[in-house]
């Protein structure tokens, strides 16, 4: 869309940022601190997007916190790793830009803002055995953040955490705490007590709301960033949806937005940064781009991720990439929950298997969640249907481990399962009976369990090598020997649920360069337009190298985009000065 007169703007800012996730906020902070006036717009009545719902982890190799903890890493090792796991599909300069800018972005945040992060020193890269892989430290998570610092109204305007990120659906926990609880590390009972005491100690607030003010994960990250925006009076307009980009003199110069139902034109002197998330909640785009079959019910991402930025960018001739990719993870659909839950930890614990409709295993269940879904699709043929797949476990597993919305039977025996969940969890005293309940092949399931059990007792999985890799073992049960990911399914009754090929959000979108500038098909730059996060094609290509590999790049390229906008502002000022000199 072309416009001719700047007088047509209802509002003019220096940098218009579309979206309010972590990357958008980092960009706004950097822009403000370097002398240009940002405005964030968010289409819903809540800020934070998927970033707020998330685990809040960031994957930043060779980060300053690793160095402080004495964990060796280098850009060269990280480059080797990324090059290997992205299978050469991401240009070297993009990998380099990520690895160079990530630590700079972190240093800026820690020095200048409220953001406080800790290294997860034992959380391995997802392909830790690959060249350049590390056994821990590249993934960071936010420290707890006290929501009282935001004030009540502002806190309640933050998007809530996903159910799966909360203990008992309400209490917050860090990723490190979640790992202890779900894998029942020594002291997990005491830790549960500590989390409950922390929650109930906030007595005055408890009388008002069940929402935990001791924030962790994505809510903590967004809380810290939001507080930093408030410290600087950076405006964030809620219920303001970008509809269309406006081009003036060959550059993106603003956007048409709808604010509280009213159409407005916002001019932006140095351009527009798109940070409006992916398209996981847009059924038409899913059908068009994602592998088939697909269903909008299978996403754990935000309902607001409808691909708006991708649509606006392509209207200006932007190129797209990785549109068939997502941040995959097998999901379970829990009755009464709005979004799908990703099975991150449950799938690799000993005493469970994932099978296709024939009752046959087809994947290492303890491998990274993104790989599981890729295998679900690859394996899915008319002869071997694996979409959906079926997670099967025995009584011993059910007794020991939480699963999806259920606590372990030791805490929540079957008779305590709410009525609404009884038909969700299938159960039978025999494998044949369970197979009939699930609608899968009973004989196949019996044969699979028989051969799996014989090997599992010896700690072996000759078919899929479960428990051999460092990532598998991270989410295993240390107390189970000789393989923390393997135990036979030997105790009846047996249980099963249906698992779908879901995701945490999509990762294909507008093609960008090392400065997050949006590119056309011929490689030329659309001046004045940047894209970051899930509306841009990910620097991670088709893979998921480690925990935080989506928010890390969103924040890093948010920083890079803002730095580029600041540089263009300075160039414009210099040109104006020399014109008047
Ligand atoms: C349960 C869960 C756990 C996760 N855990 C992690 C993790 O630990 N680490 C990690 O790296 N990733 C994690 N992810 C993925 C991660 O949260 C997302 O990939 C990331 O936050 C996407 O960031 P974004 O800035 O692209 O989008 P978002 O954070 O979703 O922000 C986009 C915002 O733009 C707004 N918007 C959309 N359209 C418009 C428009 N037209 N105008 C104005 N605003 C608009 C949306 O409402 C939204 O608020 C997790 C995701 C989920 C669901």
XYZ file of C-alpha atoms and ligand atoms in Angstrom:
634
model
C 0.000 0.000 0.000
C 1.437 3.405 -0.936
C 0.685 6.611 0.863
C 1.768 10.069 -0.150
C 1.359 12.292 2.843
C 2.777 11.863 6.321
C -0.026 14.092 7.544
C -2.214 11.050 7.070
C -0.768 9.426 10.220
C -2.801 9.374 13.420
C 0.368 8.774 15.403
C 4.061 8.806 14.572
C 6.818 6.915 16.366
C 10.415 6.003 15.571
C 10.017 2.207 15.556
C 6.705 0.375 15.428
C 6.965 -3.121 16.910
C 4.132 -5.532 16.140
C 3.733 -8.079 18.954
C 4.593 -8.263 22.644
C 6.603 -11.472 23.069
C 10.117 -11.606 24.514
C 11.862 -10.653 21.238
C 9.583 -7.658 20.708
C 10.286 -6.401 24.216
C 14.050 -6.790 23.883
C 13.930 -4.779 20.642
C 11.900 -2.019 22.312
C 14.311 -1.804 25.253
C 17.393 -1.621 23.057
C 15.804 0.956 20.728
C 14.783 3.153 23.651
C 18.173 2.914 25.348
C 19.820 4.017 22.112
C 17.721 7.080 21.570
C 14.812 6.043 19.367
C 11.167 5.945 20.455
C 9.503 2.530 20.084
C 5.823 1.641 20.302
C 4.726 -1.958 20.857
C 1.300 -3.010 19.687
C -0.425 -6.220 20.761
C -3.643 -7.425 19.191
C -5.089 -9.211 22.221
C -5.980 -7.786 25.598
C -3.034 -9.656 27.156
C 0.660 -9.111 26.501
C 3.398 -11.736 26.299
C 2.169 -14.155 23.596
C 3.605 -17.658 23.500
C 6.682 -16.268 25.230
C 4.651 -15.740 28.403
C 3.035 -19.189 28.193
C 6.366 -20.892 27.639
C 9.144 -22.496 29.626
C 11.064 -19.244 29.149
C 14.341 -21.028 28.356
C 16.906 -19.423 26.027
C 19.537 -21.406 24.151
C 22.564 -19.144 23.774
C 25.922 -20.885 23.260
C 29.113 -19.429 24.745
C 27.007 -17.201 26.973
C 28.530 -15.044 29.732
C 26.808 -17.057 32.528
C 28.490 -20.245 31.305
C 31.825 -18.513 31.374
C 31.147 -17.260 34.915
C 30.273 -20.817 35.997
C 33.544 -22.072 34.512
C 31.886 -24.133 31.765
C 34.039 -24.031 28.649
C 32.393 -23.176 25.318
C 33.345 -21.241 22.215
C 31.692 -19.790 19.163
C 33.682 -22.203 17.018
C 32.336 -25.263 18.861
C 28.825 -23.862 18.758
C 29.133 -23.158 15.031
C 30.287 -26.733 14.410
C 27.300 -28.001 16.372
C 24.739 -25.772 14.676
C 26.127 -26.470 11.236
C 25.870 -30.188 11.933
C 22.379 -30.265 13.421
C 20.860 -27.806 10.921
C 22.203 -30.142 8.193
C 23.749 -27.305 6.210
C 20.305 -25.814 5.497
C 20.978 -22.481 7.226
C 23.474 -20.034 5.682
C 26.762 -19.745 7.594
C 26.469 -15.985 7.991
C 23.111 -16.414 9.726
C 24.548 -18.974 12.145
C 27.500 -16.674 12.781
C 25.244 -13.699 13.391
C 23.239 -15.686 15.918
C 26.293 -16.901 17.776
C 27.905 -13.470 17.852
C 24.803 -11.479 18.779
C 23.272 -13.854 21.372
C 25.915 -13.240 24.069
C 25.898 -9.484 23.289
C 22.140 -9.427 23.765
C 22.444 -11.229 27.106
C 25.193 -8.926 28.324
C 23.027 -5.909 27.457
C 19.967 -7.307 29.253
C 21.838 -8.230 32.399
C 23.660 -4.903 32.546
C 20.789 -2.570 31.650
C 17.463 -4.262 32.466
C 15.658 -6.315 35.113
C 16.327 -9.584 33.307
C 18.105 -12.158 35.491
C 18.924 -15.587 34.125
C 20.598 -18.710 35.376
C 22.464 -21.339 33.437
C 21.001 -24.828 33.401
C 24.347 -26.493 33.874
C 23.154 -30.074 33.530
C 20.602 -29.557 30.729
C 22.363 -31.006 27.683
C 22.092 -29.888 24.096
C 19.482 -32.107 22.448
C 22.156 -33.771 20.277
C 24.902 -33.614 22.862
C 26.933 -36.348 21.135
C 27.064 -34.393 17.858
C 30.282 -32.512 17.053
C 30.447 -29.372 19.190
C 27.563 -30.499 21.460
C 27.696 -29.588 25.165
C 26.420 -31.460 28.217
C 25.004 -28.294 29.795
C 25.115 -24.538 30.182
C 23.904 -23.314 26.799
C 20.299 -23.269 28.004
C 19.390 -20.513 30.434
C 16.237 -19.930 32.386
C 14.848 -16.874 34.156
C 15.196 -16.606 37.900
C 11.946 -16.202 39.823
C 10.349 -12.778 39.454
C 7.977 -11.187 41.948
C 4.829 -10.155 40.081
C 4.084 -7.589 42.794
C 6.748 -5.447 41.105
C 4.421 -5.054 38.121
C 1.438 -3.897 40.155
C -1.812 -5.801 40.195
C -3.390 -4.482 37.001
C -0.304 -4.901 34.892
C 0.309 -8.401 36.233
C -3.206 -9.492 35.326
C -2.689 -8.165 31.798
C 0.101 -10.702 31.263
C -0.865 -13.878 29.379
C -1.017 -16.791 31.827
C 1.436 -19.706 31.759
C 0.386 -22.851 29.902
C -1.200 -25.449 32.224
C 1.689 -27.809 31.670
C 4.065 -25.265 33.185
C 2.278 -25.276 36.557
C 2.210 -27.631 39.548
C -1.407 -28.668 40.285
C -2.429 -26.299 37.463
C -1.649 -23.206 39.527
C 1.774 -23.075 41.264
C 4.819 -21.948 39.385
C 8.077 -23.878 39.165
C 11.346 -23.360 37.353
C 12.484 -25.810 34.672
C 15.086 -27.128 37.082
C 12.381 -27.728 39.711
C 10.100 -29.383 37.132
C 12.873 -31.760 36.176
C 13.364 -32.800 39.815
C 9.654 -33.318 40.358
C 8.799 -35.197 37.201
C 11.816 -37.478 37.252
C 11.410 -37.928 41.051
C 14.952 -37.006 41.916
C 15.917 -37.370 45.598
C 14.179 -34.624 47.584
C 11.259 -34.216 45.165
C 8.718 -34.578 47.988
C 10.391 -31.828 50.015
C 10.509 -29.642 46.902
C 6.756 -30.115 46.337
C 6.185 -29.005 49.941
C 8.416 -25.970 49.392
C 6.517 -24.928 46.239
C 3.189 -25.306 48.033
C 4.406 -23.335 51.062
C 5.735 -20.574 48.789
C 2.345 -20.370 47.091
C 0.244 -20.284 50.262
C 2.568 -17.872 52.093
C 1.392 -15.108 49.715
C -1.702 -15.087 51.889
C -3.167 -11.642 51.116
C -2.976 -12.285 47.369
C -4.360 -15.825 47.792
C -7.598 -14.277 49.013
C -7.868 -12.451 45.661
C -6.539 -14.820 43.026
C -5.295 -18.357 42.482
C -2.607 -17.039 40.125
C 0.900 -17.448 41.540
C 2.830 -14.184 41.967
C 6.148 -15.961 42.322
C 6.685 -16.059 38.569
C 8.914 -18.540 36.815
C 9.605 -19.688 33.250
C 8.036 -17.588 30.471
C 5.961 -15.511 32.871
C 9.111 -14.574 34.802
C 10.920 -13.605 31.607
C 8.009 -11.500 30.366
C 7.565 -10.028 33.861
C 11.191 -8.894 33.934
C 10.994 -7.451 30.431
C 7.633 -5.778 31.051
C 8.937 -4.207 34.257
C 11.944 -2.922 32.293
C 9.588 -1.370 29.704
C 7.592 0.280 32.498
C 10.802 1.636 34.043
C 11.351 3.505 30.782
C 7.719 4.433 30.080
C 7.850 2.586 26.774
C 4.289 2.430 25.426
C 2.604 -0.938 24.830
C -0.860 -0.715 23.326
C -3.097 -3.699 23.905
C -6.078 -4.593 21.677
C -4.217 -3.049 18.744
C -3.882 -5.269 15.714
C -1.618 -4.537 12.744
C -3.597 -5.054 9.550
C -1.453 -3.787 6.711
C 1.990 -2.284 6.154
C 2.312 1.122 4.558
C 5.107 1.885 2.093
C 6.266 5.434 1.461
C 9.118 6.366 -0.848
C 10.111 2.722 -1.307
C 10.402 2.020 2.452
C 8.020 0.588 4.990
C 6.917 3.691 6.834
C 4.121 2.533 9.085
C 1.047 0.376 9.408
C -2.684 0.470 9.356
C -3.886 -0.896 12.679
C -7.157 -1.518 14.378
C -7.239 -0.229 17.943
C -10.247 -1.091 20.045
C -12.229 -1.494 16.854
C -11.067 1.826 15.338
C -8.829 1.991 12.251
C -5.667 4.089 12.706
C -2.525 4.762 10.708
C 0.705 4.687 12.666
C 3.743 6.207 10.994
C 7.146 4.849 11.941
C 10.180 6.938 10.990
C 12.688 4.127 10.803
C 10.436 1.222 9.874
C 8.391 -1.618 11.307
C 9.527 -4.688 13.227
C 7.220 -7.684 12.874
C 7.250 -9.917 15.969
C 3.712 -11.234 15.718
C 4.301 -14.989 16.137
C 3.637 -17.950 13.856
C 0.536 -19.431 12.219
C -0.193 -22.414 14.451
C -3.727 -21.206 15.166
C -4.649 -20.537 11.548
C -6.344 -23.708 10.197
C -6.104 -22.622 6.552
C -2.376 -21.960 6.733
C -1.814 -25.218 8.605
C -3.600 -27.140 5.837
C -1.647 -25.291 3.187
C 1.847 -25.563 4.652
C 2.229 -28.160 7.431
C 2.568 -31.899 6.817
C -0.719 -33.726 6.551
C -2.774 -34.564 8.520
C -2.793 -31.557 10.772
C -5.263 -29.991 13.166
C -5.354 -26.668 14.944
C -6.330 -28.566 18.114
C -2.839 -30.091 18.191
C -0.997 -26.883 18.987
C 0.038 -25.765 22.453
C 0.676 -22.266 21.069
C -1.422 -19.152 21.457
C -4.777 -18.725 19.709
C -3.479 -15.324 18.560
C -0.792 -16.865 16.321
C -2.717 -16.585 13.082
C 0.096 -15.718 10.686
C -0.802 -12.011 10.392
C 2.803 -10.864 9.992
C 3.512 -13.492 7.348
C 0.496 -12.286 5.394
C 1.547 -8.619 5.706
C 5.135 -9.380 4.669
C 4.216 -11.458 1.635
C 1.865 -8.681 0.497
C 5.054 -6.639 0.022
C 6.804 -9.423 -1.885
C 8.703 -11.042 0.991
C 10.108 -14.537 0.459
C 9.086 -17.389 2.757
C 11.077 -20.306 4.081
C 10.593 -23.397 6.303
C 6.825 -23.122 6.047
C 6.392 -26.872 6.548
C 8.282 -26.792 9.845
C 7.252 -26.265 13.447
C 8.653 -26.564 16.957
C 7.308 -30.100 17.029
C 6.356 -32.168 20.039
C 3.933 -35.066 20.603
C 0.853 -33.756 22.389
C -1.989 -35.067 24.445
C -5.451 -33.488 24.307
C -6.810 -33.190 27.809
C -10.570 -32.679 28.122
C -11.320 -29.230 29.521
C -7.928 -27.735 28.633
C -7.870 -25.046 25.972
C -4.510 -25.953 24.458
C -2.724 -29.239 23.753
C -0.038 -30.363 26.206
C 3.362 -31.325 24.830
C 4.729 -34.589 26.241
C 8.278 -33.490 27.027
C 9.275 -35.650 29.971
C 6.671 -38.400 30.255
C 7.479 -40.108 26.965
C 11.023 -41.209 27.879
C 10.537 -42.415 31.453
C 10.904 -46.155 32.043
C 7.818 -48.332 31.660
C 6.155 -46.703 28.657
C 6.268 -47.070 24.884
C 4.861 -45.209 21.900
C 3.267 -47.385 19.213
C 1.507 -47.024 15.880
C -1.946 -48.379 15.054
C -0.409 -51.824 14.456
C 0.833 -51.800 18.028
C 4.467 -51.486 16.856
C 7.105 -49.103 18.142
C 8.625 -46.801 15.542
C 10.881 -44.357 17.412
C 13.149 -43.858 20.404
C 10.595 -42.424 22.825
C 13.271 -40.616 24.865
C 14.660 -38.716 21.881
C 14.021 -34.949 21.529
C 10.313 -34.149 21.183
C 10.795 -32.538 17.771
C 12.316 -35.775 16.421
C 9.382 -37.817 17.690
C 6.914 -35.871 15.566
C 9.173 -35.964 12.520
C 9.191 -39.761 12.916
C 5.435 -39.865 13.420
C 4.987 -38.252 10.019
C 7.738 -40.213 8.276
C 6.415 -43.526 9.546
C 2.768 -42.704 8.788
C 1.655 -44.758 5.768
C -1.612 -46.595 5.049
C 0.163 -49.806 6.148
C 1.763 -48.305 9.286
C -0.468 -45.475 10.526
C 1.243 -43.456 13.254
C -0.819 -40.257 13.217
C -2.071 -40.430 15.850
C 0.199 -42.684 17.890
C -0.528 -44.294 21.247
C 1.402 -44.053 24.493
C 1.145 -47.222 26.542
C 2.326 -47.640 30.135
C 1.904 -50.068 32.990
C 0.823 -49.811 36.616
C 4.354 -49.346 37.914
C 4.836 -46.330 35.625
C 1.438 -44.957 36.630
C 2.326 -45.412 40.310
C 5.628 -43.571 40.022
C 5.347 -40.758 37.495
C 3.033 -37.842 36.819
C 1.527 -37.980 33.347
C -0.035 -35.010 31.562
C -2.725 -33.698 33.910
C -2.420 -36.657 36.309
C -0.254 -36.938 39.364
C 1.429 -40.271 39.983
C -0.972 -42.885 41.387
C 0.926 -42.864 44.679
C -0.526 -39.326 45.110
C -3.627 -39.588 42.906
C -4.881 -43.170 42.680
C -7.251 -43.974 39.833
C -10.334 -43.529 41.999
C -9.282 -39.885 42.523
C -9.133 -39.110 38.795
C -11.825 -36.523 37.990
C -14.765 -37.860 36.021
C -13.927 -35.688 33.006
C -10.554 -37.448 32.642
C -11.737 -41.042 33.029
C -12.466 -41.554 29.355
C -9.211 -39.740 28.455
C -7.039 -42.318 30.191
C -7.795 -45.759 28.756
C -7.217 -48.688 31.075
C -7.479 -52.471 30.914
C -6.274 -55.497 32.831
C -4.792 -56.955 29.619
C -2.837 -55.537 26.691
C -5.456 -56.968 24.304
C -8.167 -55.201 26.247
C -6.253 -51.922 26.194
C -5.654 -52.257 22.464
C -9.390 -52.721 21.926
C -10.095 -49.606 24.016
C -7.653 -47.599 21.887
C -8.717 -49.162 18.585
C -5.291 -50.589 17.759
C -3.980 -54.057 16.923
C -3.953 -56.229 20.062
C -1.722 -59.000 18.784
C 0.810 -56.481 17.510
C 0.850 -54.712 20.866
C 1.348 -57.959 22.782
C 4.248 -58.972 20.554
C 5.813 -55.521 20.834
C 5.611 -55.520 24.628
C 6.991 -59.054 24.857
C 10.120 -58.284 22.865
C 10.492 -54.785 24.401
C 10.295 -56.232 27.928
C 12.952 -58.888 27.317
C 15.412 -56.217 26.205
C 14.310 -53.583 28.722
C 15.114 -55.915 31.635
C 18.692 -55.989 30.362
C 18.644 -52.186 29.867
C 18.831 -52.552 26.096
C 16.838 -51.234 23.158
C 18.426 -52.782 20.062
C 15.691 -51.342 17.831
C 15.810 -47.645 18.729
C 18.684 -47.229 21.240
C 16.576 -45.558 23.899
C 18.593 -44.339 26.839
C 21.928 -44.409 25.055
C 22.164 -40.661 24.479
C 22.807 -37.890 27.001
C 19.534 -36.131 26.192
C 17.542 -39.360 26.682
C 19.109 -39.906 30.076
C 18.534 -36.317 31.248
C 14.814 -37.034 31.400
C 15.242 -40.623 32.598
C 14.803 -41.926 36.147
C 18.269 -42.194 37.759
C 17.046 -44.802 40.181
C 16.220 -47.245 37.410
C 19.199 -49.418 36.462
C 20.934 -50.286 34.238
C 19.131 -47.906 31.841
C 17.260 -44.917 33.328
C 14.878 -44.839 30.338
C 13.936 -48.502 30.196
C 11.757 -50.798 32.281
C 9.439 -53.588 31.189
C 5.701 -52.982 31.008
C 5.045 -55.881 33.330
C 2.323 -54.879 35.761
C -1.392 -54.780 34.971
C -3.604 -52.909 34.596
C -2.197 -51.207 31.530
C -2.908 -47.640 30.489
C -2.933 -45.761 27.196
C -3.570 -42.343 25.720
C -3.640 -40.998 22.179
C -0.675 -38.809 21.120
C -0.876 -36.369 18.201
C 1.879 -34.688 16.159
C 1.627 -31.273 17.763
C 3.913 -28.349 18.337
C 4.855 -25.375 20.496
C 4.206 -23.120 17.473
C 5.329 -22.870 13.862
C 8.807 -21.764 12.764
C 8.485 -20.976 9.069
C 7.950 -17.451 7.878
C 9.488 -14.390 6.330
C 13.024 -14.869 5.100
C 15.448 -12.508 6.830
C 19.137 -11.640 6.720
C 21.736 -11.396 9.485
C 20.246 -8.081 10.636
C 16.696 -9.523 10.669
C 15.787 -7.453 7.592
C 13.033 -9.018 5.489
C 14.149 -10.272 2.070
C 12.433 -10.684 -1.266
C 12.720 -13.838 -3.351
C 15.657 -12.291 -5.279
C 17.524 -11.655 -2.031
C 16.992 -7.888 -2.037
C 16.014 -6.163 1.211
C 12.571 -4.681 1.839
C 13.736 -1.408 3.330
C 12.322 -0.513 6.726
C 11.001 -3.988 7.519
C 12.371 -6.473 10.042
C 10.937 -9.789 11.237
C 11.866 -11.900 14.256
C 10.561 -14.893 16.201
C 8.034 -17.285 14.739
C 6.873 -14.987 11.940
C 10.391 -15.310 10.474
C 12.078 -18.427 9.086
C 14.079 -19.814 11.998
C 17.867 -19.745 12.204
C 17.486 -23.275 13.600
C 16.312 -24.604 10.209
C 14.415 -27.869 10.574
C 15.885 -28.761 13.956
C 15.675 -27.990 17.690
C 19.272 -27.906 18.974
C 18.556 -27.307 22.652
C 16.101 -25.998 25.239
C 15.421 -22.364 24.422
C 16.156 -22.622 20.709
C 13.071 -20.589 19.861
C 13.079 -17.758 22.403
C 16.882 -17.409 22.227
C 16.779 -16.465 18.517
C 13.632 -14.312 18.928
C 15.424 -12.198 21.540
C 18.747 -12.238 19.708
C 17.315 -11.109 16.385
C 15.045 -8.651 18.199
C 18.248 -7.088 19.530
C 19.854 -7.236 16.059
C 16.815 -5.629 14.394
C 16.676 -2.810 16.925
C 20.409 -2.231 16.513
C 19.893 -1.989 12.771
C 16.993 0.446 13.223
C 19.165 2.565 15.535
C 21.937 2.523 12.918
C 19.511 3.691 10.223
C 18.262 6.446 12.538
C 21.823 7.620 13.053
C 22.486 7.507 9.313
C 19.393 9.633 8.661
C 20.521 12.145 11.315
C 24.022 12.319 9.852
C 22.606 12.869 6.367
C 20.313 15.633 7.689
C 23.225 17.322 9.487
C 25.467 17.261 6.436
C 22.610 18.602 4.282
C 22.239 21.612 6.580
C 26.016 22.107 7.043
C 3.932 -24.443 26.564
C 5.071 -23.849 25.794
C 6.361 -23.956 26.293
C 7.427 -23.421 25.554
N 8.690 -23.424 26.102
C 9.697 -22.820 25.439
C 10.978 -22.669 26.044
O 11.201 -23.002 27.204
N 11.970 -22.105 25.303
C 11.764 -21.681 24.031
O 12.711 -21.213 23.397
N 10.550 -21.755 23.459
C 9.511 -22.287 24.144
N 8.272 -22.320 23.585
C 8.079 -21.704 22.252
C 8.122 -20.182 22.384
O 7.273 -19.760 23.422
C 7.719 -19.463 21.108
O 8.332 -20.080 20.005
C 8.159 -18.000 21.167
O 7.718 -17.413 22.365
C 7.620 -17.240 19.983
O 7.948 -15.886 20.150
P 7.350 -14.801 19.170
O 7.867 -13.489 19.607
O 7.555 -15.224 17.777
O 5.788 -14.880 19.415
P 4.875 -14.599 20.713
O 5.654 -14.668 21.982
O 3.718 -15.507 20.558
O 4.439 -13.101 20.495
C 3.675 -12.722 19.387
C 2.627 -11.708 19.830
O 2.130 -11.050 18.679
C 0.742 -10.836 18.845
N 0.134 -10.620 17.538
C -0.197 -11.531 16.595
N -0.712 -10.918 15.516
C -0.687 -9.585 15.766
C -1.082 -8.442 15.038
N -1.636 -8.520 13.815
N -0.942 -7.210 15.609
C -0.412 -7.086 16.869
N -0.015 -8.154 17.604
C -0.144 -9.385 17.056
C 0.280 -12.096 19.546
O -0.963 -11.890 20.203
C 1.431 -12.343 20.510
O 1.201 -11.713 21.755
C 7.193 -22.810 24.301
C 5.882 -22.687 23.817
C 4.818 -23.186 24.558
C 3.436 -23.003 24.021
